[in-house]
Amino acid sequence: MRPEKRALIVPLLISVIANVGIVLAQNATVNVDACPGYNATNVFNIRNGLKADLVLAGKACNAYGKDYERLSLTVTYETDNRIHMKIVDPSNSRYEVPESVFPRPKSWDGNRDSPNINFRYTKSPFSFAITRKSTNEVLFNTTGYPLVFEPQYLRIKTSLPTNANIYGLGEHTNSFRLPPENTVRTLWNRDAIGGIPNGTNLYSDHPVYFEHRTTGTHGVFLLNSNGMDVKLQTVNGGTSLEYNVIGGILDFYFLAGPSPVDVAKQYAAVAGLPAEIPYWGLGLHQCRWGYKDYYEVAQVVANYSAANIPLETMWTDIDYMYERLVFTNDPQYFPLAKMREMVSDLHARGQQYIMMVDPAVGVRPGVSGAYDRGQALGGVWMKNPDGSDFHGLVWPGVTVWPDWFNPKTPTYWENEFRLFFDPATGIDVDGAWIDMNEPASFCMYPCSDPSAEATSQGLPPSRTSRPPASTLSLPIGTSAPSLISSLLKRDNMYTNVLNPPYAIHHAADNLSARTVFTNVVHSNGLIEYDTHNLFGTMMSSATRDAMAKRRPGLRTFIITRSTFAGAGAKVGKWLGDNLSIWEHYRNSIAGMLNFAALFQVPEVGSDVCGFGDNTTETLCARWATLGAFNPFYRNHNADGPIPQEFYRWPTVAQAARNAIDMRYRLLDYFYTALHQAHLDGTPVLQPLWFQYPKDTNTYGIDLQFLFGESILVSPVTQENVTSVSVYFPDDVFYDFKSYAITNGVGATVDLSNIDYTEIPVHIRGGVVLPLRVSSAYTTKQLRKKDFELVVAPDRSGKASGSLYIDDGVSITQAKTYTARYSYSGKQLKVSTKGLFDVGGLKYRTVKVLGVESAPSSVSLNGHTLASSAIAYNSTSHSIAVNVTQPLTSSFTLKWT
């Protein structure tokens, strides 16, 4: 939480509560279940689906506007596992999410002869059901719930099983499994106030859900960027899910599954496969809003080195800007020469540097070059209905926002990145951090005088410290330590876009509160009412393109706050302005699972130790260990609370060292998982029910998760305790450090004496893990470390695994390395292929877990090994074999 916002929080929260009451009162007066619905006429088959007209079936109910009398239905079997259904107004072109923002999936033109799900319908009144072919069960069923289609209100409702298991519909901080009794998920991106409160709409819009049953999993995606409420209700024993959408069309994709991972892959085929990130992006990141000058930033880097805590990437928040103007640096506090020197030193040490970029451009002619250059292009800003620039309020004071639909804006944005981040003359950043892109505005609606509000809010804020001496030498050094679309303008039939007739449960006074107004017009004629939820993702795409042009051929690393469906194909995401409280520590797990397992945004993580308010030593220590199993691992906090870098407390420093040691040894295992996600959408984090889909006890678990498919993470989640209740499914698990065996029976086990510097981590039986033999200070150093293989057999004595290596930075790889591991019958086979130069890297040892007695003989490629190369541990029941094989070699290890 930004300190400047604190004075606003209480009245805003009161306003939120009052507004929710108004919404409930306003919307409760209309019984849409009594509306007539539609009849299906002129139904005819096409080769891969059907088309029909939908005609109003009776007297219009006109719930929130005039009912459309005629609609058009198209159903397409796009693949055997995907049905695409659209309902539109055939006489007028209503808004749809542009192809340029969300490219539609390719279809191999599935047919109706062999699908795994089917579309069934009733003509009068029109209803439809999606059924699973293998079980004939109904997955989505609108029977008894009339379709409502009005200019600013679309309603479609499906029945659900009792106590349904529904996941998704983010962004939110609710439990991972959404309560089916009385849950409203509102999708309208906003700058959350008060630390990502539960039960409210947050920064992102992902209108997709997974429903899981013991018989299988399916997915439902509504491609619509308008504001909406999705209501889960249980009334008189009947459970339903209802969409209430305030614009656009009904554009559904139904995904067959049947496994949870299958649904994730099928959604990735629709939303886009995740982008590959640079290897270094998986290291530890450090940031803070409130570093007062360049020297403090450099001192933090030096302090991490002195504390022997690996630091990969240093970040800087808006503090570096001159009067908070984007694409500027303060010449006294962050002088260009010193910034360039610091970045050069970081690069020499094998480390990286990232800076924040906000979308709002200060209206400061002659002071803000970014504003002047935008004006010179004819004004690339979002416009009021009368054609004037829309003005709001952010950190630099009065601001404008780039119109991402303007064809000149991509060139403008790329040029700003080229100028400010020029390696030869500017600050040579390695990645970008984009924030405030819901978009956020501090100007209180109706914002009639932004200049006056800027003055009253003290924007831009004044600095409170003296600038550093220009003669200070940087404390870093140059050596890293070793460890110990094109849419035409169109009219819409909306009657009121500032206050639509159906009021979604937006946690603010109205849709335009603290953001760009919904009547703002884009250069192609679209209005913000329709496209608001796309702003963050469009900024992400433009930033990715700008960064790619700076370093052609290299992967970009961009972290954003606001996203729409499909954002993971371009960027990563952090979970926003959380607080340093245990509730938000726990919420972060469900948040990660939503984005990584469901929404196809795998590079995700929370602000470790919390952003707002003061953390504590024990909370930060626990979060340092949990954060090591976030795909995106960054310590970040606000200006005002106490500093919380990991080295501030001995306990936290040791917790970070221990956790980073595990993370870095596992980094290639996880990098391989990320590569697989890029290829087919296999999630890199998974809830337990993804791997144990018939175990009903796992369906509500969101305080444990799988890192990859084979590492079970079970953090301590309560304050001032050293124990945790861990659920072990009916499977075999091995402690990551001690290799001790746990034979799960589908029950909870209490683990005790868990030091504040530790986190319970277990290896799931059935995997061969490729681990680095030791950690390192930077990922460049880590890539020079040898490997060991840890074989963790399942109950049948089998295990498998893989390893993928490339250069870690290139978009297109000329050469790669892949290894496959297969273990069965006390024999491990290692098969390698690929021409990527791994240098002199070796497999040093092979460890086999769960071995009851010492082997009598061990052979490598048919040759018996000397006893000195073999060690049996009777405590952990494991064998360690010194193999010292080149990483490029294929070999067989066998024991008896």
CSV table of N, CA, C and O in Angstrom, one decimal, residues 93-184:
chain,number,residue,atom,x,y,z
A,93,SER,N,-22.8,-4.9,-35.4
A,93,SER,CA,-21.5,-5.4,-35.0
A,93,SER,C,-21.2,-4.9,-33.6
A,93,SER,O,-20.8,-3.8,-33.4
A,94,ARG,N,-21.5,-5.8,-32.6
A,94,ARG,CA,-21.2,-5.5,-31.2
A,94,ARG,C,-19.7,-5.7,-31.0
A,94,ARG,O,-19.0,-6.4,-31.7
A,95,TYR,N,-19.2,-5.1,-29.9
A,95,TYR,CA,-17.8,-5.2,-29.5
A,95,TYR,C,-17.4,-6.7,-29.2
A,95,TYR,O,-18.1,-7.4,-28.6
A,96,GLU,N,-16.3,-7.1,-29.8
A,96,GLU,CA,-15.6,-8.3,-29.5
A,96,GLU,C,-14.2,-8.0,-29.1
A,96,GLU,O,-13.6,-7.0,-29.6
A,97,VAL,N,-13.6,-8.9,-28.3
A,97,VAL,CA,-12.1,-8.7,-28.0
A,97,VAL,C,-11.4,-8.7,-29.3
A,97,VAL,O,-11.5,-9.7,-30.1
A,98,PRO,N,-10.6,-7.7,-29.6
A,98,PRO,CA,-9.9,-7.7,-30.9
A,98,PRO,C,-8.9,-8.8,-31.1
A,98,PRO,O,-8.2,-9.2,-30.1
A,99,GLU,N,-8.8,-9.3,-32.3
A,99,GLU,CA,-7.8,-10.3,-32.6
A,99,GLU,C,-6.4,-9.9,-32.3
A,99,GLU,O,-5.5,-10.7,-32.0
A,100,SER,N,-6.1,-8.6,-32.5
A,100,SER,CA,-4.8,-8.1,-32.3
A,100,SER,C,-4.4,-8.2,-30.8
A,100,SER,O,-3.2,-8.3,-30.5
A,101,VAL,N,-5.3,-8.2,-29.9
A,101,VAL,CA,-5.1,-8.4,-28.5
A,101,VAL,C,-5.1,-9.8,-28.1
A,101,VAL,O,-4.3,-10.3,-27.3
A,102,PHE,N,-6.1,-10.6,-28.6
A,102,PHE,CA,-6.2,-12.0,-28.2
A,102,PHE,C,-6.4,-12.8,-29.5
A,102,PHE,O,-7.5,-13.0,-30.0
A,103,PRO,N,-5.2,-13.2,-30.1
A,103,PRO,CA,-5.3,-14.0,-31.3
A,103,PRO,C,-6.1,-15.3,-31.1
A,103,PRO,O,-5.9,-16.0,-30.1
A,104,ARG,N,-7.0,-15.6,-32.0
A,104,ARG,CA,-7.9,-16.7,-31.9
A,104,ARG,C,-7.1,-18.0,-32.2
A,104,ARG,O,-6.1,-18.0,-33.0
A,105,PRO,N,-7.4,-19.1,-31.5
A,105,PRO,CA,-6.6,-20.3,-31.7
A,105,PRO,C,-6.8,-20.9,-33.0
A,105,PRO,O,-7.9,-20.8,-33.6
A,106,LYS,N,-5.8,-21.6,-33.5
A,106,LYS,CA,-5.9,-22.4,-34.7
A,106,LYS,C,-6.8,-23.6,-34.5
A,106,LYS,O,-6.8,-24.2,-33.5
A,107,SER,N,-7.5,-23.9,-35.5
A,107,SER,CA,-8.4,-25.1,-35.5
A,107,SER,C,-8.1,-26.0,-36.6
A,107,SER,O,-7.9,-25.6,-37.8
A,108,TRP,N,-8.0,-27.3,-36.3
A,108,TRP,CA,-7.8,-28.3,-37.4
A,108,TRP,C,-9.2,-28.7,-38.0
A,108,TRP,O,-9.3,-29.8,-38.6
A,109,ASP,N,-10.2,-28.0,-37.7
A,109,ASP,CA,-11.6,-28.3,-38.1
A,109,ASP,C,-12.0,-29.6,-37.6
A,109,ASP,O,-12.1,-30.6,-38.4
A,110,GLY,N,-12.2,-29.7,-36.4
A,110,GLY,CA,-12.7,-30.9,-35.8
A,110,GLY,C,-14.1,-31.3,-36.4
A,110,GLY,O,-14.7,-30.5,-37.1
A,111,ASN,N,-14.6,-32.5,-36.2
A,111,ASN,CA,-15.9,-32.8,-36.7
A,111,ASN,C,-16.7,-33.5,-35.6
A,111,ASN,O,-16.3,-33.7,-34.5
A,112,ARG,N,-18.0,-33.7,-35.9
A,112,ARG,CA,-18.9,-34.2,-34.9
A,112,ARG,C,-19.0,-35.7,-34.8
A,112,ARG,O,-19.8,-36.3,-34.1
A,113,ASP,N,-18.0,-36.4,-35.4
A,113,ASP,CA,-18.1,-37.8,-35.4
A,113,ASP,C,-17.3,-38.4,-34.2
A,113,ASP,O,-17.7,-39.5,-33.7
A,114,SER,N,-16.2,-37.7,-33.8
A,114,SER,CA,-15.4,-38.3,-32.7
A,114,SER,C,-15.0,-37.3,-31.6
A,114,SER,O,-13.9,-37.4,-31.1
A,115,PRO,N,-15.9,-36.4,-31.2
A,115,PRO,CA,-15.5,-35.5,-30.2
A,115,PRO,C,-15.5,-36.1,-28.8
A,115,PRO,O,-16.3,-37.1,-28.6
A,116,ASN,N,-14.8,-35.6,-27.9
A,116,ASN,CA,-14.9,-36.0,-26.5
A,116,ASN,C,-15.9,-35.3,-25.7
A,116,ASN,O,-16.2,-35.7,-24.6
A,117,ILE,N,-16.4,-34.2,-26.2
A,117,ILE,CA,-17.6,-33.5,-25.6
A,117,ILE,C,-18.5,-33.2,-26.7
A,117,ILE,O,-18.1,-33.0,-27.9
A,118,ASN,N,-19.8,-33.0,-26.4
A,118,ASN,CA,-20.9,-32.8,-27.3
A,118,ASN,C,-21.7,-31.6,-26.9
A,118,ASN,O,-21.8,-31.3,-25.7
A,119,PHE,N,-22.2,-30.9,-27.9
A,119,PHE,CA,-23.2,-29.8,-27.7
A,119,PHE,C,-24.6,-30.3,-28.0
A,119,PHE,O,-24.9,-30.8,-29.1
A,120,ARG,N,-25.5,-30.3,-27.0
A,120,ARG,CA,-26.8,-30.7,-27.2
A,120,ARG,C,-27.7,-29.5,-26.9
A,120,ARG,O,-27.4,-28.7,-26.1
A,121,TYR,N,-28.9,-29.4,-27.6
A,121,TYR,CA,-29.7,-28.3,-27.4
A,121,TYR,C,-31.2,-28.6,-27.4
A,121,TYR,O,-31.6,-29.7,-28.0
A,122,THR,N,-32.0,-27.8,-26.9
A,122,THR,CA,-33.4,-27.8,-26.9
A,122,THR,C,-33.9,-26.5,-27.7
A,122,THR,O,-33.4,-25.4,-27.3
A,123,LYS,N,-34.8,-26.7,-28.6
A,123,LYS,CA,-35.2,-25.6,-29.4
A,123,LYS,C,-36.1,-24.6,-28.7
A,123,LYS,O,-35.9,-23.3,-28.8
A,124,SER,N,-37.1,-25.1,-27.9
A,124,SER,CA,-38.1,-24.1,-27.4
A,124,SER,C,-38.4,-24.5,-25.9
A,124,SER,O,-39.0,-25.6,-25.7
A,125,PRO,N,-38.1,-23.6,-25.0
A,125,PRO,CA,-37.2,-22.5,-25.1
A,125,PRO,C,-35.8,-23.0,-25.3
A,125,PRO,O,-35.4,-24.1,-24.8
A,126,PHE,N,-35.0,-22.2,-26.0
A,126,PHE,CA,-33.6,-22.6,-26.2
A,126,PHE,C,-32.8,-22.8,-25.0
A,126,PHE,O,-32.8,-21.9,-24.1
A,127,SER,N,-32.2,-23.9,-24.9
A,127,SER,CA,-31.2,-24.2,-23.8
A,127,SER,C,-30.2,-25.1,-24.4
A,127,SER,O,-30.4,-25.7,-25.5
A,128,PHE,N,-29.1,-25.2,-23.8
A,128,PHE,CA,-28.1,-26.2,-24.3
A,128,PHE,C,-27.3,-26.8,-23.2
A,128,PHE,O,-27.3,-26.3,-22.0
A,129,ALA,N,-26.6,-27.9,-23.5
A,129,ALA,CA,-25.8,-28.6,-22.6
A,129,ALA,C,-24.6,-29.1,-23.3
A,129,ALA,O,-24.6,-29.5,-24.4
A,130,ILE,N,-23.5,-29.1,-22.5
A,130,ILE,CA,-22.2,-29.7,-22.9
A,130,ILE,C,-22.1,-31.0,-22.2
A,130,ILE,O,-22.1,-31.0,-20.9
A,131,THR,N,-21.9,-32.1,-22.9
A,131,THR,CA,-21.8,-33.4,-22.2
A,131,THR,C,-20.5,-34.1,-22.6
A,131,THR,O,-19.9,-33.8,-23.6
A,132,ARG,N,-20.0,-34.9,-21.6
A,132,ARG,CA,-18.8,-35.7,-21.9
A,132,ARG,C,-19.2,-37.0,-22.5
A,132,ARG,O,-20.0,-37.8,-22.0
A,133,LYS,N,-18.6,-37.3,-23.6
A,133,LYS,CA,-18.9,-38.5,-24.4
A,133,LYS,C,-18.7,-39.8,-23.6
A,133,LYS,O,-19.5,-40.7,-23.6
A,134,SER,N,-17.5,-39.9,-22.9
A,134,SER,CA,-17.1,-41.1,-22.3
A,134,SER,C,-18.0,-41.5,-21.1
A,134,SER,O,-18.2,-42.7,-20.8
A,135,THR,N,-18.6,-40.5,-20.4
A,135,THR,CA,-19.4,-40.8,-19.3
A,135,THR,C,-20.9,-40.4,-19.4
A,135,THR,O,-21.7,-40.7,-18.6
A,136,ASN,N,-21.1,-39.6,-20.5
A,136,ASN,CA,-22.5,-39.0,-20.8
A,136,ASN,C,-22.9,-38.1,-19.7
A,136,ASN,O,-24.1,-37.7,-19.6
A,137,GLU,N,-22.0,-37.6,-18.8
A,137,GLU,CA,-22.4,-36.6,-17.8
A,137,GLU,C,-22.5,-35.2,-18.4
A,137,GLU,O,-21.8,-34.9,-19.3
A,138,VAL,N,-23.3,-34.4,-17.8
A,138,VAL,CA,-23.5,-33.1,-18.2
A,138,VAL,C,-22.5,-32.1,-17.5
A,138,VAL,O,-22.4,-32.1,-16.3
A,139,LEU,N,-21.8,-31.4,-18.3
A,139,LEU,CA,-20.8,-30.5,-17.8
A,139,LEU,C,-21.2,-29.0,-17.7
A,139,LEU,O,-20.8,-28.3,-16.8
A,140,PHE,N,-22.1,-28.6,-18.6
A,140,PHE,CA,-22.6,-27.2,-18.6
A,140,PHE,C,-24.1,-27.3,-19.1
A,140,PHE,O,-24.3,-27.9,-20.1
A,141,ASN,N,-25.0,-26.8,-18.3
A,141,ASN,CA,-26.4,-27.0,-18.7
A,141,ASN,C,-27.3,-25.8,-18.3
A,141,ASN,O,-27.4,-25.4,-17.2
A,142,THR,N,-27.9,-25.2,-19.3
A,142,THR,CA,-28.6,-23.9,-19.1
A,142,THR,C,-30.2,-24.2,-19.0
A,142,THR,O,-30.9,-23.3,-19.0
A,143,THR,N,-30.5,-25.5,-19.0
A,143,THR,CA,-32.0,-25.8,-18.9
A,143,THR,C,-32.6,-25.2,-17.7
A,143,THR,O,-32.1,-25.3,-16.6
A,144,GLY,N,-33.7,-24.5,-17.9
A,144,GLY,CA,-34.5,-23.8,-16.9
A,144,GLY,C,-34.0,-22.4,-16.6
A,144,GLY,O,-34.6,-21.7,-15.7
A,145,TYR,N,-33.0,-22.0,-17.3
A,145,TYR,CA,-32.4,-20.6,-17.0
A,145,TYR,C,-32.4,-19.8,-18.3
A,145,TYR,O,-31.6,-20.1,-19.2
A,146,PRO,N,-33.4,-18.9,-18.5
A,146,PRO,CA,-33.5,-18.2,-19.8
A,146,PRO,C,-32.3,-17.4,-20.1
A,146,PRO,O,-31.7,-16.7,-19.2
A,147,LEU,N,-31.9,-17.4,-21.4
A,147,LEU,CA,-30.8,-16.5,-21.9
A,147,LEU,C,-31.4,-15.1,-21.9
A,147,LEU,O,-32.5,-14.8,-22.4
A,148,VAL,N,-30.6,-14.1,-21.4
A,148,VAL,CA,-31.0,-12.7,-21.5
A,148,VAL,C,-29.9,-12.0,-22.3
A,148,VAL,O,-28.7,-12.1,-22.0
A,149,PHE,N,-30.3,-11.2,-23.3
A,149,PHE,CA,-29.3,-10.5,-24.2
A,149,PHE,C,-29.8,-9.1,-24.5
A,149,PHE,O,-30.7,-8.9,-25.2
A,150,GLU,N,-29.2,-8.1,-23.8
A,150,GLU,CA,-29.6,-6.7,-23.9
A,150,GLU,C,-28.4,-5.9,-24.2
A,150,GLU,O,-27.2,-6.4,-24.0
A,151,PRO,N,-28.5,-4.7,-24.6
A,151,PRO,CA,-27.3,-3.9,-25.0
A,151,PRO,C,-26.2,-3.9,-23.9
A,151,PRO,O,-25.0,-4.0,-24.2
A,152,GLN,N,-26.6,-3.7,-22.6
A,152,GLN,CA,-25.6,-3.6,-21.6
A,152,GLN,C,-25.8,-4.7,-20.5
A,152,GLN,O,-25.4,-4.5,-19.4
A,153,TYR,N,-26.4,-5.8,-20.9
A,153,TYR,CA,-26.6,-6.9,-19.9
A,153,TYR,C,-26.8,-8.2,-20.7
A,153,TYR,O,-27.7,-8.4,-21.4
A,154,LEU,N,-25.8,-9.1,-20.5
A,154,LEU,CA,-25.9,-10.5,-21.0
A,154,LEU,C,-25.9,-11.4,-19.8
A,154,LEU,O,-25.1,-11.3,-18.9
A,155,ARG,N,-26.8,-12.4,-19.9
A,155,ARG,CA,-26.9,-13.3,-18.8
A,155,ARG,C,-27.1,-14.7,-19.3
A,155,ARG,O,-27.9,-15.0,-20.2
A,156,ILE,N,-26.2,-15.6,-18.8
A,156,ILE,CA,-26.3,-17.0,-19.1
A,156,ILE,C,-26.0,-17.8,-17.8
A,156,ILE,O,-25.1,-17.4,-17.1
A,157,LYS,N,-26.7,-18.9,-17.6
A,157,LYS,CA,-26.6,-19.5,-16.3
A,157,LYS,C,-26.6,-21.0,-16.5
A,157,LYS,O,-27.3,-21.6,-17.3
A,158,THR,N,-25.8,-21.7,-15.7
A,158,THR,CA,-25.7,-23.2,-15.8
A,158,THR,C,-25.9,-23.8,-14.4
A,158,THR,O,-25.5,-23.2,-13.4
A,159,SER,N,-26.5,-24.9,-14.4
A,159,SER,CA,-26.6,-25.7,-13.1
A,159,SER,C,-25.2,-26.4,-12.9
A,159,SER,O,-24.5,-26.7,-13.8
A,160,LEU,N,-24.9,-26.7,-11.6
A,160,LEU,CA,-23.7,-27.4,-11.2
A,160,LEU,C,-24.0,-28.5,-10.3
A,160,LEU,O,-25.1,-28.5,-9.6
A,161,PRO,N,-23.1,-29.4,-10.1
A,161,PRO,CA,-23.3,-30.4,-9.1
A,161,PRO,C,-23.3,-29.8,-7.7
A,161,PRO,O,-22.7,-28.7,-7.5
A,162,THR,N,-24.0,-30.4,-6.7
A,162,THR,CA,-24.0,-29.9,-5.4
A,162,THR,C,-22.5,-30.0,-4.9
A,162,THR,O,-21.8,-30.9,-5.1
A,163,ASN,N,-22.2,-28.9,-4.1
A,163,ASN,CA,-20.8,-28.8,-3.6
A,163,ASN,C,-19.7,-28.8,-4.7
A,163,ASN,O,-18.7,-29.5,-4.6
A,164,ALA,N,-20.0,-28.2,-5.8
A,164,ALA,CA,-19.1,-28.2,-7.0
A,164,ALA,C,-17.7,-27.7,-6.6
A,164,ALA,O,-17.6,-26.8,-5.8
A,165,ASN,N,-16.7,-28.2,-7.3
A,165,ASN,CA,-15.4,-27.8,-7.2
A,165,ASN,C,-15.0,-26.9,-8.3
A,165,ASN,O,-14.7,-27.3,-9.4
A,166,ILE,N,-15.1,-25.6,-8.1
A,166,ILE,CA,-14.8,-24.5,-9.1
A,166,ILE,C,-13.6,-23.8,-8.7
A,166,ILE,O,-13.4,-23.4,-7.6
A,167,TYR,N,-12.7,-23.6,-9.7
A,167,TYR,CA,-11.4,-22.9,-9.5
A,167,TYR,C,-11.2,-21.9,-10.7
A,167,TYR,O,-11.6,-22.1,-11.8
A,168,GLY,N,-10.6,-20.7,-10.3
A,168,GLY,CA,-10.3,-19.7,-11.4
A,168,GLY,C,-11.1,-18.4,-11.2
A,168,GLY,O,-11.3,-18.0,-10.1
A,169,LEU,N,-11.5,-17.8,-12.3
A,169,LEU,CA,-12.2,-16.6,-12.3
A,169,LEU,C,-11.5,-15.5,-11.6
A,169,LEU,O,-12.0,-14.9,-10.6
A,170,GLY,N,-10.3,-15.3,-11.9
A,170,GLY,CA,-9.4,-14.3,-11.2
A,170,GLY,C,-9.3,-13.0,-11.9
A,170,GLY,O,-9.9,-12.8,-12.9
A,171,GLU,N,-8.7,-12.0,-11.2
A,171,GLU,CA,-7.8,-12.2,-10.1
A,171,GLU,C,-8.5,-12.0,-8.7
A,171,GLU,O,-9.3,-11.1,-8.6
A,172,HIS,N,-8.1,-12.8,-7.7
A,172,HIS,CA,-8.8,-12.7,-6.4
A,172,HIS,C,-7.9,-13.2,-5.4
A,172,HIS,O,-6.9,-13.9,-5.7
A,173,THR,N,-8.2,-12.9,-4.1
A,173,THR,CA,-7.5,-13.5,-3.0
A,173,THR,C,-8.5,-14.4,-2.2
A,173,THR,O,-8.2,-14.7,-1.0
A,174,ASN,N,-9.5,-14.9,-2.8
A,174,ASN,CA,-10.3,-15.9,-2.2
A,174,ASN,C,-9.5,-17.2,-2.1
A,174,ASN,O,-8.4,-17.4,-2.5
A,175,SER,N,-10.2,-18.2,-1.5
A,175,SER,CA,-9.6,-19.6,-1.4
A,175,SER,C,-9.4,-20.1,-2.9
A,175,SER,O,-10.2,-19.6,-3.8
A,176,PHE,N,-8.5,-21.0,-3.1
A,176,PHE,CA,-8.3,-21.5,-4.4
A,176,PHE,C,-9.6,-22.2,-4.9
A,176,PHE,O,-10.0,-21.9,-6.0
A,177,ARG,N,-10.1,-23.1,-4.1
A,177,ARG,CA,-11.5,-23.6,-4.5
A,177,ARG,C,-12.5,-22.6,-4.0
A,177,ARG,O,-12.6,-22.2,-2.9
A,178,LEU,N,-13.3,-22.1,-5.0
A,178,LEU,CA,-14.3,-21.1,-4.7
A,178,LEU,C,-15.5,-21.7,-4.0
A,178,LEU,O,-16.0,-22.7,-4.4
A,179,PRO,N,-15.9,-21.1,-2.9
A,179,PRO,CA,-17.1,-21.6,-2.2
A,179,PRO,C,-18.3,-21.6,-3.1
A,179,PRO,O,-18.6,-20.5,-3.6
A,180,PRO,N,-19.0,-22.7,-3.2
A,180,PRO,CA,-20.1,-22.7,-4.2
A,180,PRO,C,-21.4,-22.2,-3.6
A,180,PRO,O,-22.4,-22.1,-4.3
A,181,GLU,N,-21.4,-21.8,-2.3
A,181,GLU,CA,-22.7,-21.4,-1.7
A,181,GLU,C,-23.1,-20.0,-2.1
A,181,GLU,O,-24.3,-19.8,-2.5
A,182,ASN,N,-22.2,-19.0,-1.9
A,182,ASN,CA,-22.6,-17.6,-2.2
A,182,ASN,C,-21.4,-16.8,-2.5
A,182,ASN,O,-20.9,-16.0,-1.7
A,183,THR,N,-20.9,-17.0,-3.7
A,183,THR,CA,-19.6,-16.3,-4.1
A,183,THR,C,-19.9,-15.5,-5.4
A,183,THR,O,-20.5,-16.0,-6.3
A,184,VAL,N,-19.5,-14.2,-5.3
A,184,VAL,CA,-19.6,-13.3,-6.5
A,184,VAL,C,-18.2,-13.0,-6.9
A,184,VAL,O,-17.4,-12.4,-6.1
